GROMACS .gro file of C-alpha atoms in nm:
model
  106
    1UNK     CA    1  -2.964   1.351  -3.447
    2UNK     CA    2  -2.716   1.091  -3.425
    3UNK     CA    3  -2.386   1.361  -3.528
    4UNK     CA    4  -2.576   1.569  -3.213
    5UNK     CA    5  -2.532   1.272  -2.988
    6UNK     CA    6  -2.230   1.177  -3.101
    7UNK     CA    7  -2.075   1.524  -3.010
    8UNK     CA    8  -2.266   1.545  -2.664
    9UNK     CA    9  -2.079   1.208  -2.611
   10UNK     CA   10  -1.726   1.307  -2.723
   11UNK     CA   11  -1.756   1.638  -2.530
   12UNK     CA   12  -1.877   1.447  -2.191
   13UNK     CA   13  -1.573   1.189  -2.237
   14UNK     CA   14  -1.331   1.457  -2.251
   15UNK     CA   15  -1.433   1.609  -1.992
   16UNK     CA   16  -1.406   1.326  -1.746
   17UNK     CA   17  -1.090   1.237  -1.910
   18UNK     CA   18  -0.931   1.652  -1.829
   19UNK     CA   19  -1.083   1.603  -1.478
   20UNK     CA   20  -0.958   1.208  -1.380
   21UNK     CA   21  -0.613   1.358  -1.495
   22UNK     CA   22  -0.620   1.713  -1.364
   23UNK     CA   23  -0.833   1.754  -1.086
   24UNK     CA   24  -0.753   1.591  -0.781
   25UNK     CA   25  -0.443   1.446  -0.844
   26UNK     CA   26  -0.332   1.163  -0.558
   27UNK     CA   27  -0.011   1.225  -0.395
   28UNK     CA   28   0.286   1.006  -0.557
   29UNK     CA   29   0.247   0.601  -0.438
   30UNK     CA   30   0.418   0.515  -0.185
   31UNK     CA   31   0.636   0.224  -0.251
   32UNK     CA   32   0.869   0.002  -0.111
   33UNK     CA   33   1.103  -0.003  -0.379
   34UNK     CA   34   1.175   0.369  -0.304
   35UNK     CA   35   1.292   0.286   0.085
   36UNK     CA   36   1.639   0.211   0.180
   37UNK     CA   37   1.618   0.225   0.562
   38UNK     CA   38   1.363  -0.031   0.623
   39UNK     CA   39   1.294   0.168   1.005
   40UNK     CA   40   1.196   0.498   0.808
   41UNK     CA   41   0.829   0.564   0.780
   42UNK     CA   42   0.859   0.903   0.595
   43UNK     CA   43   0.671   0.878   0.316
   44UNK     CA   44   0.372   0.745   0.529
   45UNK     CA   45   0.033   0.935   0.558
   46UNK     CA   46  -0.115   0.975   0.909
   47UNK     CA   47  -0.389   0.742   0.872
   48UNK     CA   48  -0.132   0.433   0.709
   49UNK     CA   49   0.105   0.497   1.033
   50UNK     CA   50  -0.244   0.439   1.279
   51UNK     CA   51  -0.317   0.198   0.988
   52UNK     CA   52  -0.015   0.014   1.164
   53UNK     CA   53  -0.086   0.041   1.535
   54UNK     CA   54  -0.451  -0.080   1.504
   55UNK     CA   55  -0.319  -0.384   1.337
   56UNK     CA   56  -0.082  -0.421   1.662
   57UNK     CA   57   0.225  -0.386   1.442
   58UNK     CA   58   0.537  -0.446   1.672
   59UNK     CA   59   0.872  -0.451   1.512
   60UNK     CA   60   0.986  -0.745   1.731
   61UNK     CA   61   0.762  -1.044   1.810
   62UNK     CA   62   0.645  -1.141   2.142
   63UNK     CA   63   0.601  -1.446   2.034
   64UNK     CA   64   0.861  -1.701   1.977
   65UNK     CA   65   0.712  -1.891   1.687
   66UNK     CA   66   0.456  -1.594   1.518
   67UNK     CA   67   0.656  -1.347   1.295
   68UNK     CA   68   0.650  -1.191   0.964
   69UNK     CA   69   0.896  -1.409   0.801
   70UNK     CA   70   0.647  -1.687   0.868
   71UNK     CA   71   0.320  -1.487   0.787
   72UNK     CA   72   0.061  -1.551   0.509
   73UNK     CA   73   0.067  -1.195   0.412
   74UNK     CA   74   0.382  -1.071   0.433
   75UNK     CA   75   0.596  -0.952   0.163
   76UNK     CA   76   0.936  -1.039   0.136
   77UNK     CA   77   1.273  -0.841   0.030
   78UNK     CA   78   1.314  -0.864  -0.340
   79UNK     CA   79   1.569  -0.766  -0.585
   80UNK     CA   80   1.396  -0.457  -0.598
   81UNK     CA   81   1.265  -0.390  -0.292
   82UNK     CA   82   1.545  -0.422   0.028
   83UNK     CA   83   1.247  -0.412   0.272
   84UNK     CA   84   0.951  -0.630   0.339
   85UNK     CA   85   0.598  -0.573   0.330
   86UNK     CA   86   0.268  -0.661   0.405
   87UNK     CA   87  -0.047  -0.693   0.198
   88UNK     CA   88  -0.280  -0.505   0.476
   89UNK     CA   89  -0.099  -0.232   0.540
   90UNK     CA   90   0.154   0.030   0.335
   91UNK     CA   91   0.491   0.037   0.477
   92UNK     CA   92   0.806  -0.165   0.534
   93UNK     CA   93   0.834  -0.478   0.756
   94UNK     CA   94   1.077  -0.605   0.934
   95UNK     CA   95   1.091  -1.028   0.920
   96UNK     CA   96   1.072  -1.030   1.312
   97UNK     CA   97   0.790  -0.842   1.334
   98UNK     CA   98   0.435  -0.910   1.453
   99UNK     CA   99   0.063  -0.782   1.423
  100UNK     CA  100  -0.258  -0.924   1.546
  101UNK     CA  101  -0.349  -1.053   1.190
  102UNK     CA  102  -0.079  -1.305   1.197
  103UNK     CA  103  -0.146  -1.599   0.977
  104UNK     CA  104   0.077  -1.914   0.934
  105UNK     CA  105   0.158  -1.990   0.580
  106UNK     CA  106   0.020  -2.289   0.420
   0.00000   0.00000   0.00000
């Protein structure tokens, strides 16, 4: 009984195993480190870009104080990554930029 089981088990596993790599395959991750023009949003699904505009991503604040470069979420340039980003939304950011989920940083 238990070399029955223990079969059953080992055939089950493999199967999910052949399907989580096979079937279904995601499209390649998007990622900032692949970007060079930080204005290009190719790359970007449909639902990331209006992703964006519900946010109220602008690319230059209308504020004078509230940007990016001074946000709680954003991402800055790194040695790998020439863009910014933001941890709500896929994409690159520019510093000066604004969305409605502004946050200072503490």
């Amino acid at each position: 009984m238990n070399r029955r089981k223990s079969i059953k088990t080992l055939l089950a596993s493999t199967g999910v195993v052949f399907f989580m790599t096979q079937c279904g395959k995601p499209q390649e991750e998007y990622k900032l480190e692949n970007i060079s023009d930080c204005s290009d949003l190719t790359g970007l699904s449909e639902e990331e870009i209006a992703k964006r505009k519900s946010l109220g991503y602008e690319e230059k604040s209308p504020l004078e104080d509230d940007n990016c470069n001074n946000c709680q979420l954003y991402l800055p340039p790194t040695a790998k990554r020439k863009c910014g980003g933001c941890q709500l939304f896929k994409g690159p950011v520019n510093a000066d930029a604004y969305c409605t989920y502004w946050a200072p940083k503490v």
